[in-house]
Amino acid sequence: MDFTATILFLALLISSTKALDPCGSQPDDSDLSVIPIYGKCSPFNPPKPDSWLDTVINMALKDPARVKYLSSLVAQKTTAVPIASGQQVLNIGNYVVRVKMGTPGQLMFMVLDTSNDVAWVPCSGCTGCSATTFSPNTSTSYGLLDCSLPQCAHVRGLSCPATGTEACSFNQSYGGDSSFSAHLVQDSLRLAKDIVPNFAFGCINSISGGSVPPQGLLGLGRGPMSLISQSGALYSGVFSYCLPSFKSYYFSGSLKLGLVGQPSNIKTTPLLKNPHRPSLYYVNLTGVSVGGVQIPIAPEYLAFNPTTGAGTIIDSGTVVTRFIQPIYNAIRDELVKHVKGPFTTIGVFDTCFDATAEAQAPLITLHFEGLSMTLPMENSFLHTSAGNRACLAIAPVPNNVNAGMNVIANLQQQNHRILFDVINSRLGIAREACN
């Protein structure tokens, strides 16, 4: 092989290696890749679980606190962004997206969350933060926002004087173990090929405890400070995602922003507006079927009530779908008619049985106004590491939650395209393999 041929061969080999790198960046891709925070491409290093059931149980341990937080969200005014104390959205995120902040862009892996609005990132010099932080000093498009600006009114825990133009700063506490302080700032946000200029977010300068995501959070809620609201006409209030299975190691999921590339024939259901909880995506759940049998559910258990927060929401940060006790009991009671016991409890799951009986397990279908979502078996049941037990991957709402809120969580959304059309108040669901 001559010298020129050798050089060409090596260049082709290097190019092929990069193309085959499942964790490599894809600058020409218009979609944002999505991975579980436990994925192989994730920059975080969680402890290795003994099984995927153990993984889900460990993640779902924080679900009760999150569901309680979601049910307690009450805005101070209809335009305010509620940021709760306690173990809330920053404590739970299980999927991350790869974005770039500033000019030139600095790579950050931010938690994706549909029930939060304000974005947060740890900034350089931050006390108690992870090793990876955003450096404002190296960004030519960075700027502080002061207390006189309207964006500052959309965060809680403000430390602003009654008058003046001081920097918009705030403090937030989380349960008993976490808190942070931050300034509200703005900078360019790069999402795949797009740039959102003057994007407002919290620049965290101090963290206490371990609840805040290591590289920040990207809010996709319905409030005025969310990515969808701040991006204006760029995305026309439309986005969708496909969440890969927790077992999918690489960047196989996707977040599509804007009208282009969205499924055209997807079935939709109306999004309901709750002025007391303006960040949340409420839908009208009309019933549940188990094995083709629509289980009896009293209408009041499904009804949407803006005042109390009752109803059903779609949420990307809760791990396991939660139904209020009467609905959960009806699902479980119909399931056990088809599956041979005995039944045991493992972690948050109280309907576990011999895995050999899973072949007789019926499919579960969620009925919404205008569409139905039949859950594949992998979205309905989880197995122990030894494979000898299978568990119904749905749980009741915790007893300490007063509102009758049902939560359709990310485990049941996996390998579906979930479309959010905020402007037209509709949500679409379609089966899509993104593992």
PDB file of N, CA and C in Angstrom, residues 36-109:
ATOM      1  N   PRO A  36     -31.509   7.888  29.567  1.00  0.00           N
ATOM      2  CA  PRO A  36     -31.723   7.785  31.009  1.00  0.00           C
ATOM      3  C   PRO A  36     -30.479   8.268  31.743  1.00  0.00           C
ATOM      4  N   ILE A  37     -30.657   8.814  32.913  1.00  0.00           N
ATOM      5  CA  ILE A  37     -29.516   9.307  33.678  1.00  0.00           C
ATOM      6  C   ILE A  37     -28.588   8.161  34.074  1.00  0.00           C
ATOM      7  N   TYR A  38     -29.107   6.911  34.027  1.00  0.00           N
ATOM      8  CA  TYR A  38     -28.286   5.739  34.325  1.00  0.00           C
ATOM      9  C   TYR A  38     -27.636   5.171  33.060  1.00  0.00           C
ATOM     10  N   GLY A  39     -27.836   5.808  31.892  1.00  0.00           N
ATOM     11  CA  GLY A  39     -27.345   5.250  30.641  1.00  0.00           C
ATOM     12  C   GLY A  39     -25.831   5.253  30.524  1.00  0.00           C
ATOM     13  N   LYS A  40     -25.323   4.442  29.607  1.00  0.00           N
ATOM     14  CA  LYS A  40     -23.886   4.294  29.421  1.00  0.00           C
ATOM     15  C   LYS A  40     -23.242   5.576  28.913  1.00  0.00           C
ATOM     16  N   CYS A  41     -23.994   6.392  28.156  1.00  0.00           N
ATOM     17  CA  CYS A  41     -23.448   7.649  27.649  1.00  0.00           C
ATOM     18  C   CYS A  41     -23.581   8.791  28.651  1.00  0.00           C
ATOM     19  N   SER A  42     -24.271   8.551  29.748  1.00  0.00           N
ATOM     20  CA  SER A  42     -24.436   9.595  30.757  1.00  0.00           C
ATOM     21  C   SER A  42     -23.094   9.914  31.405  1.00  0.00           C
ATOM     22  N   PRO A  43     -22.825  11.202  31.686  1.00  0.00           N
ATOM     23  CA  PRO A  43     -21.577  11.570  32.350  1.00  0.00           C
ATOM     24  C   PRO A  43     -21.594  11.296  33.846  1.00  0.00           C
ATOM     25  N   PHE A  44     -22.746  10.888  34.367  1.00  0.00           N
ATOM     26  CA  PHE A  44     -22.873  10.642  35.790  1.00  0.00           C
ATOM     27  C   PHE A  44     -22.557   9.182  36.097  1.00  0.00           C
ATOM     28  N   ASN A  45     -22.177   8.907  37.302  1.00  0.00           N
ATOM     29  CA  ASN A  45     -21.747   7.561  37.690  1.00  0.00           C
ATOM     30  C   ASN A  45     -22.576   7.043  38.867  1.00  0.00           C
ATOM     31  N   PRO A  46     -23.796   6.592  38.594  1.00  0.00           N
ATOM     32  CA  PRO A  46     -24.625   6.067  39.672  1.00  0.00           C
ATOM     33  C   PRO A  46     -24.125   4.701  40.128  1.00  0.00           C
ATOM     34  N   PRO A  47     -24.494   4.268  41.322  1.00  0.00           N
ATOM     35  CA  PRO A  47     -24.104   2.928  41.768  1.00  0.00           C
ATOM     36  C   PRO A  47     -24.732   1.864  40.874  1.00  0.00           C
ATOM     37  N   LYS A  48     -23.999   0.783  40.667  1.00  0.00           N
ATOM     38  CA  LYS A  48     -24.502  -0.286  39.815  1.00  0.00           C
ATOM     39  C   LYS A  48     -25.566  -1.103  40.541  1.00  0.00           C
ATOM     40  N   PRO A  49     -26.782  -1.167  40.007  1.00  0.00           N
ATOM     41  CA  PRO A  49     -27.828  -1.939  40.670  1.00  0.00           C
ATOM     42  C   PRO A  49     -27.684  -3.428  40.379  1.00  0.00           C
ATOM     43  N   ASP A  50     -28.332  -4.245  41.197  1.00  0.00           N
ATOM     44  CA  ASP A  50     -28.314  -5.686  40.982  1.00  0.00           C
ATOM     45  C   ASP A  50     -29.245  -6.091  39.851  1.00  0.00           C
ATOM     46  N   SER A  51     -30.255  -5.297  39.607  1.00  0.00           N
ATOM     47  CA  SER A  51     -31.203  -5.627  38.552  1.00  0.00           C
ATOM     48  C   SER A  51     -31.929  -4.361  38.140  1.00  0.00           C
ATOM     49  N   TRP A  52     -32.646  -4.456  36.982  1.00  0.00           N
ATOM     50  CA  TRP A  52     -33.411  -3.288  36.549  1.00  0.00           C
ATOM     51  C   TRP A  52     -34.609  -3.066  37.443  1.00  0.00           C
ATOM     52  N   LEU A  53     -35.148  -4.120  38.031  1.00  0.00           N
ATOM     53  CA  LEU A  53     -36.227  -3.924  39.000  1.00  0.00           C
ATOM     54  C   LEU A  53     -35.709  -3.127  40.184  1.00  0.00           C
ATOM     55  N   ASP A  54     -34.498  -3.468  40.661  1.00  0.00           N
ATOM     56  CA  ASP A  54     -33.901  -2.712  41.762  1.00  0.00           C
ATOM     57  C   ASP A  54     -33.671  -1.260  41.361  1.00  0.00           C
ATOM     58  N   THR A  55     -33.235  -1.049  40.111  1.00  0.00           N
ATOM     59  CA  THR A  55     -33.017   0.303  39.625  1.00  0.00           C
ATOM     60  C   THR A  55     -34.295   1.123  39.700  1.00  0.00           C
ATOM     61  N   VAL A  56     -35.385   0.561  39.170  1.00  0.00           N
ATOM     62  CA  VAL A  56     -36.661   1.275  39.158  1.00  0.00           C
ATOM     63  C   VAL A  56     -37.165   1.499  40.579  1.00  0.00           C
ATOM     64  N   ILE A  57     -37.026   0.490  41.438  1.00  0.00           N
ATOM     65  CA  ILE A  57     -37.455   0.651  42.829  1.00  0.00           C
ATOM     66  C   ILE A  57     -36.686   1.783  43.498  1.00  0.00           C
ATOM     67  N   ASN A  58     -35.368   1.818  43.274  1.00  0.00           N
ATOM     68  CA  ASN A  58     -34.555   2.871  43.887  1.00  0.00           C
ATOM     69  C   ASN A  58     -34.961   4.247  43.370  1.00  0.00           C
ATOM     70  N   MET A  59     -35.199   4.376  42.057  1.00  0.00           N
ATOM     71  CA  MET A  59     -35.616   5.653  41.513  1.00  0.00           C
ATOM     72  C   MET A  59     -37.017   6.035  41.989  1.00  0.00           C
ATOM     73  N   ALA A  60     -37.890   5.025  42.083  1.00  0.00           N
ATOM     74  CA  ALA A  60     -39.275   5.296  42.465  1.00  0.00           C
ATOM     75  C   ALA A  60     -39.432   5.640  43.935  1.00  0.00           C
ATOM     76  N   LEU A  61     -38.386   5.436  44.734  1.00  0.00           N
ATOM     77  CA  LEU A  61     -38.470   5.803  46.139  1.00  0.00           C
ATOM     78  C   LEU A  61     -38.741   7.290  46.323  1.00  0.00           C
ATOM     79  N   LYS A  62     -38.339   8.092  45.318  1.00  0.00           N
ATOM     80  CA  LYS A  62     -38.556   9.534  45.401  1.00  0.00           C
ATOM     81  C   LYS A  62     -39.894   9.951  44.784  1.00  0.00           C
ATOM     82  N   ASP A  63     -40.605   9.003  44.167  1.00  0.00           N
ATOM     83  CA  ASP A  63     -41.893   9.329  43.559  1.00  0.00           C
ATOM     84  C   ASP A  63     -42.909   9.892  44.551  1.00  0.00           C
ATOM     85  N   PRO A  64     -43.059   9.297  45.756  1.00  0.00           N
ATOM     86  CA  PRO A  64     -44.054   9.855  46.674  1.00  0.00           C
ATOM     87  C   PRO A  64     -43.845  11.334  46.972  1.00  0.00           C
ATOM     88  N   ALA A  65     -42.580  11.728  47.182  1.00  0.00           N
ATOM     89  CA  ALA A  65     -42.296  13.141  47.437  1.00  0.00           C
ATOM     90  C   ALA A  65     -42.622  13.984  46.216  1.00  0.00           C
ATOM     91  N   ARG A  66     -42.324  13.451  45.018  1.00  0.00           N
ATOM     92  CA  ARG A  66     -42.603  14.211  43.797  1.00  0.00           C
ATOM     93  C   ARG A  66     -44.102  14.344  43.567  1.00  0.00           C
ATOM     94  N   VAL A  67     -44.849  13.258  43.744  1.00  0.00           N
ATOM     95  CA  VAL A  67     -46.298  13.323  43.542  1.00  0.00           C
ATOM     96  C   VAL A  67     -46.926  14.297  44.528  1.00  0.00           C
ATOM     97  N   LYS A  68     -46.433  14.289  45.761  1.00  0.00           N
ATOM     98  CA  LYS A  68     -46.924  15.246  46.751  1.00  0.00           C
ATOM     99  C   LYS A  68     -46.622  16.668  46.320  1.00  0.00           C
ATOM    100  N   TYR A  69     -45.417  16.874  45.783  1.00  0.00           N
ATOM    101  CA  TYR A  69     -45.039  18.198  45.273  1.00  0.00           C
ATOM    102  C   TYR A  69     -45.938  18.615  44.116  1.00  0.00           C
ATOM    103  N   LEU A  70     -46.166  17.719  43.154  1.00  0.00           N
ATOM    104  CA  LEU A  70     -46.994  18.047  41.999  1.00  0.00           C
ATOM    105  C   LEU A  70     -48.412  18.411  42.415  1.00  0.00           C
ATOM    106  N   SER A  71     -48.940  17.689  43.403  1.00  0.00           N
ATOM    107  CA  SER A  71     -50.310  17.938  43.841  1.00  0.00           C
ATOM    108  C   SER A  71     -50.435  19.214  44.653  1.00  0.00           C
ATOM    109  N   SER A  72     -49.310  19.736  45.150  1.00  0.00           N
ATOM    110  CA  SER A  72     -49.360  20.930  46.002  1.00  0.00           C
ATOM    111  C   SER A  72     -49.025  22.208  45.256  1.00  0.00           C
ATOM    112  N   LEU A  73     -48.686  22.114  43.951  1.00  0.00           N
ATOM    113  CA  LEU A  73     -48.297  23.300  43.202  1.00  0.00           C
ATOM    114  C   LEU A  73     -49.459  24.275  43.102  1.00  0.00           C
ATOM    115  N   VAL A  74     -49.269  25.447  43.649  1.00  0.00           N
ATOM    116  CA  VAL A  74     -50.260  26.516  43.541  1.00  0.00           C
ATOM    117  C   VAL A  74     -49.519  27.792  43.200  1.00  0.00           C
ATOM    118  N   ALA A  75     -49.858  28.413  42.091  1.00  0.00           N
ATOM    119  CA  ALA A  75     -49.175  29.629  41.670  1.00  0.00           C
ATOM    120  C   ALA A  75     -49.632  30.811  42.500  1.00  0.00           C
ATOM    121  N   GLN A  76     -48.719  31.753  42.758  1.00  0.00           N
ATOM    122  CA  GLN A  76     -49.079  32.970  43.460  1.00  0.00           C
ATOM    123  C   GLN A  76     -49.977  33.843  42.598  1.00  0.00           C
ATOM    124  N   LYS A  77     -49.788  33.786  41.304  1.00  0.00           N
ATOM    125  CA  LYS A  77     -50.648  34.430  40.329  1.00  0.00           C
ATOM    126  C   LYS A  77     -50.557  33.608  39.058  1.00  0.00           C
ATOM    127  N   THR A  78     -51.440  33.840  38.131  1.00  0.00           N
ATOM    128  CA  THR A  78     -51.524  32.941  36.977  1.00  0.00           C
ATOM    129  C   THR A  78     -50.266  32.953  36.125  1.00  0.00           C
ATOM    130  N   THR A  79     -49.464  34.023  36.198  1.00  0.00           N
ATOM    131  CA  THR A  79     -48.258  34.076  35.391  1.00  0.00           C
ATOM    132  C   THR A  79     -47.014  33.651  36.153  1.00  0.00           C
ATOM    133  N   ALA A  80     -47.167  33.333  37.446  1.00  0.00           N
ATOM    134  CA  ALA A  80     -46.002  32.986  38.247  1.00  0.00           C
ATOM    135  C   ALA A  80     -45.570  31.561  37.970  1.00  0.00           C
ATOM    136  N   VAL A  81     -44.282  31.296  38.146  1.00  0.00           N
ATOM    137  CA  VAL A  81     -43.743  29.953  38.004  1.00  0.00           C
ATOM    138  C   VAL A  81     -43.564  29.366  39.398  1.00  0.00           C
ATOM    139  N   PRO A  82     -44.321  28.338  39.764  1.00  0.00           N
ATOM    140  CA  PRO A  82     -44.175  27.778  41.108  1.00  0.00           C
ATOM    141  C   PRO A  82     -42.901  26.946  41.240  1.00  0.00           C
ATOM    142  N   ILE A  83     -42.087  27.300  42.212  1.00  0.00           N
ATOM    143  CA  ILE A  83     -40.888  26.528  42.515  1.00  0.00           C
ATOM    144  C   ILE A  83     -41.024  26.072  43.954  1.00  0.00           C
ATOM    145  N   ALA A  84     -41.246  24.783  44.151  1.00  0.00           N
ATOM    146  CA  ALA A  84     -41.609  24.289  45.468  1.00  0.00           C
ATOM    147  C   ALA A  84     -40.393  23.999  46.326  1.00  0.00           C
ATOM    148  N   SER A  85     -40.601  24.108  47.633  1.00  0.00           N
ATOM    149  CA  SER A  85     -39.597  23.617  48.562  1.00  0.00           C
ATOM    150  C   SER A  85     -39.825  22.119  48.743  1.00  0.00           C
ATOM    151  N   GLY A  86     -38.953  21.479  49.453  1.00  0.00           N
ATOM    152  CA  GLY A  86     -39.081  20.039  49.634  1.00  0.00           C
ATOM    153  C   GLY A  86     -38.446  19.286  48.479  1.00  0.00           C
ATOM    154  N   GLN A  87     -38.647  17.996  48.472  1.00  0.00           N
ATOM    155  CA  GLN A  87     -38.024  17.169  47.434  1.00  0.00           C
ATOM    156  C   GLN A  87     -38.892  17.224  46.194  1.00  0.00           C
ATOM    157  N   GLN A  88     -38.576  18.208  45.343  1.00  0.00           N
ATOM    158  CA  GLN A  88     -39.413  18.439  44.186  1.00  0.00           C
ATOM    159  C   GLN A  88     -38.706  18.035  42.921  1.00  0.00           C
ATOM    160  N   VAL A  89     -39.022  18.706  41.838  1.00  0.00           N
ATOM    161  CA  VAL A  89     -38.596  18.270  40.514  1.00  0.00           C
ATOM    162  C   VAL A  89     -37.082  18.120  40.382  1.00  0.00           C
ATOM    163  N   LEU A  90     -36.315  18.961  41.031  1.00  0.00           N
ATOM    164  CA  LEU A  90     -34.861  18.850  40.882  1.00  0.00           C
ATOM    165  C   LEU A  90     -34.301  17.603  41.538  1.00  0.00           C
ATOM    166  N   ASN A  91     -35.142  16.899  42.268  1.00  0.00           N
ATOM    167  CA  ASN A  91     -34.681  15.740  43.017  1.00  0.00           C
ATOM    168  C   ASN A  91     -34.887  14.438  42.253  1.00  0.00           C
ATOM    169  N   ILE A  92     -35.545  14.488  41.097  1.00  0.00           N
ATOM    170  CA  ILE A  92     -36.077  13.255  40.541  1.00  0.00           C
ATOM    171  C   ILE A  92     -35.570  12.894  39.145  1.00  0.00           C
ATOM    172  N   GLY A  93     -35.132  13.868  38.351  1.00  0.00           N
ATOM    173  CA  GLY A  93     -34.959  13.655  36.919  1.00  0.00           C
ATOM    174  C   GLY A  93     -34.242  12.392  36.508  1.00  0.00           C
ATOM    175  N   ASN A  94     -34.802  11.689  35.535  1.00  0.00           N
ATOM    176  CA  ASN A  94     -34.232  10.424  35.091  1.00  0.00           C
ATOM    177  C   ASN A  94     -33.769  10.434  33.642  1.00  0.00           C
ATOM    178  N   TYR A  95     -34.052  11.500  32.907  1.00  0.00           N
ATOM    179  CA  TYR A  95     -33.606  11.599  31.523  1.00  0.00           C
ATOM    180  C   TYR A  95     -32.842  12.901  31.330  1.00  0.00           C
ATOM    181  N   VAL A  96     -31.768  12.828  30.550  1.00  0.00           N
ATOM    182  CA  VAL A  96     -30.967  14.024  30.311  1.00  0.00           C
ATOM    183  C   VAL A  96     -30.861  14.295  28.816  1.00  0.00           C
ATOM    184  N   VAL A  97     -30.704  15.584  28.471  1.00  0.00           N
ATOM    185  CA  VAL A  97     -30.472  16.004  27.090  1.00  0.00           C
ATOM    186  C   VAL A  97     -29.139  16.741  27.040  1.00  0.00           C
ATOM    187  N   ARG A  98     -28.513  16.675  25.901  1.00  0.00           N
ATOM    188  CA  ARG A  98     -27.202  17.282  25.709  1.00  0.00           C
ATOM    189  C   ARG A  98     -27.392  18.639  25.029  1.00  0.00           C
ATOM    190  N   VAL A  99     -27.037  19.725  25.722  1.00  0.00           N
ATOM    191  CA  VAL A  99     -27.205  21.072  25.193  1.00  0.00           C
ATOM    192  C   VAL A  99     -25.890  21.832  25.351  1.00  0.00           C
ATOM    193  N   LYS A 100     -25.841  23.040  24.785  1.00  0.00           N
ATOM    194  CA  LYS A 100     -24.690  23.907  24.971  1.00  0.00           C
ATOM    195  C   LYS A 100     -25.169  25.271  25.436  1.00  0.00           C
ATOM    196  N   MET A 101     -24.508  25.786  26.476  1.00  0.00           N
ATOM    197  CA  MET A 101     -24.837  27.090  27.035  1.00  0.00           C
ATOM    198  C   MET A 101     -23.729  28.079  26.690  1.00  0.00           C
ATOM    199  N   GLY A 102     -24.105  29.325  26.383  1.00  0.00           N
ATOM    200  CA  GLY A 102     -23.135  30.393  26.195  1.00  0.00           C
ATOM    201  C   GLY A 102     -22.550  30.459  24.801  1.00  0.00           C
ATOM    202  N   THR A 103     -21.633  31.445  24.624  1.00  0.00           N
ATOM    203  CA  THR A 103     -20.918  31.655  23.348  1.00  0.00           C
ATOM    204  C   THR A 103     -19.428  31.813  23.626  1.00  0.00           C
ATOM    205  N   PRO A 104     -18.572  30.889  23.196  1.00  0.00           N
ATOM    206  CA  PRO A 104     -18.898  29.628  22.505  1.00  0.00           C
ATOM    207  C   PRO A 104     -19.628  28.662  23.451  1.00  0.00           C
ATOM    208  N   GLY A 105     -20.317  27.688  22.876  1.00  0.00           N
ATOM    209  CA  GLY A 105     -21.158  26.797  23.671  1.00  0.00           C
ATOM    210  C   GLY A 105     -20.379  25.891  24.595  1.00  0.00           C
ATOM    211  N   GLN A 106     -20.880  25.741  25.793  1.00  0.00           N
ATOM    212  CA  GLN A 106     -20.296  24.843  26.792  1.00  0.00           C
ATOM    213  C   GLN A 106     -21.257  23.664  26.990  1.00  0.00           C
ATOM    214  N   LEU A 107     -20.748  22.454  26.806  1.00  0.00           N
ATOM    215  CA  LEU A 107     -21.582  21.248  26.849  1.00  0.00           C
ATOM    216  C   LEU A 107     -22.091  20.984  28.260  1.00  0.00           C
ATOM    217  N   MET A 108     -23.409  20.783  28.374  1.00  0.00           N
ATOM    218  CA  MET A 108     -24.037  20.442  29.646  1.00  0.00           C
ATOM    219  C   MET A 108     -25.049  19.321  29.395  1.00  0.00           C
ATOM    220  N   PHE A 109     -25.177  18.409  30.356  1.00  0.00           N
ATOM    221  CA  PHE A 109     -26.178  17.348  30.312  1.00  0.00           C
ATOM    222  C   PHE A 109     -27.272  17.717  31.315  1.00  0.00           C
TER     223      PHE A 109
END
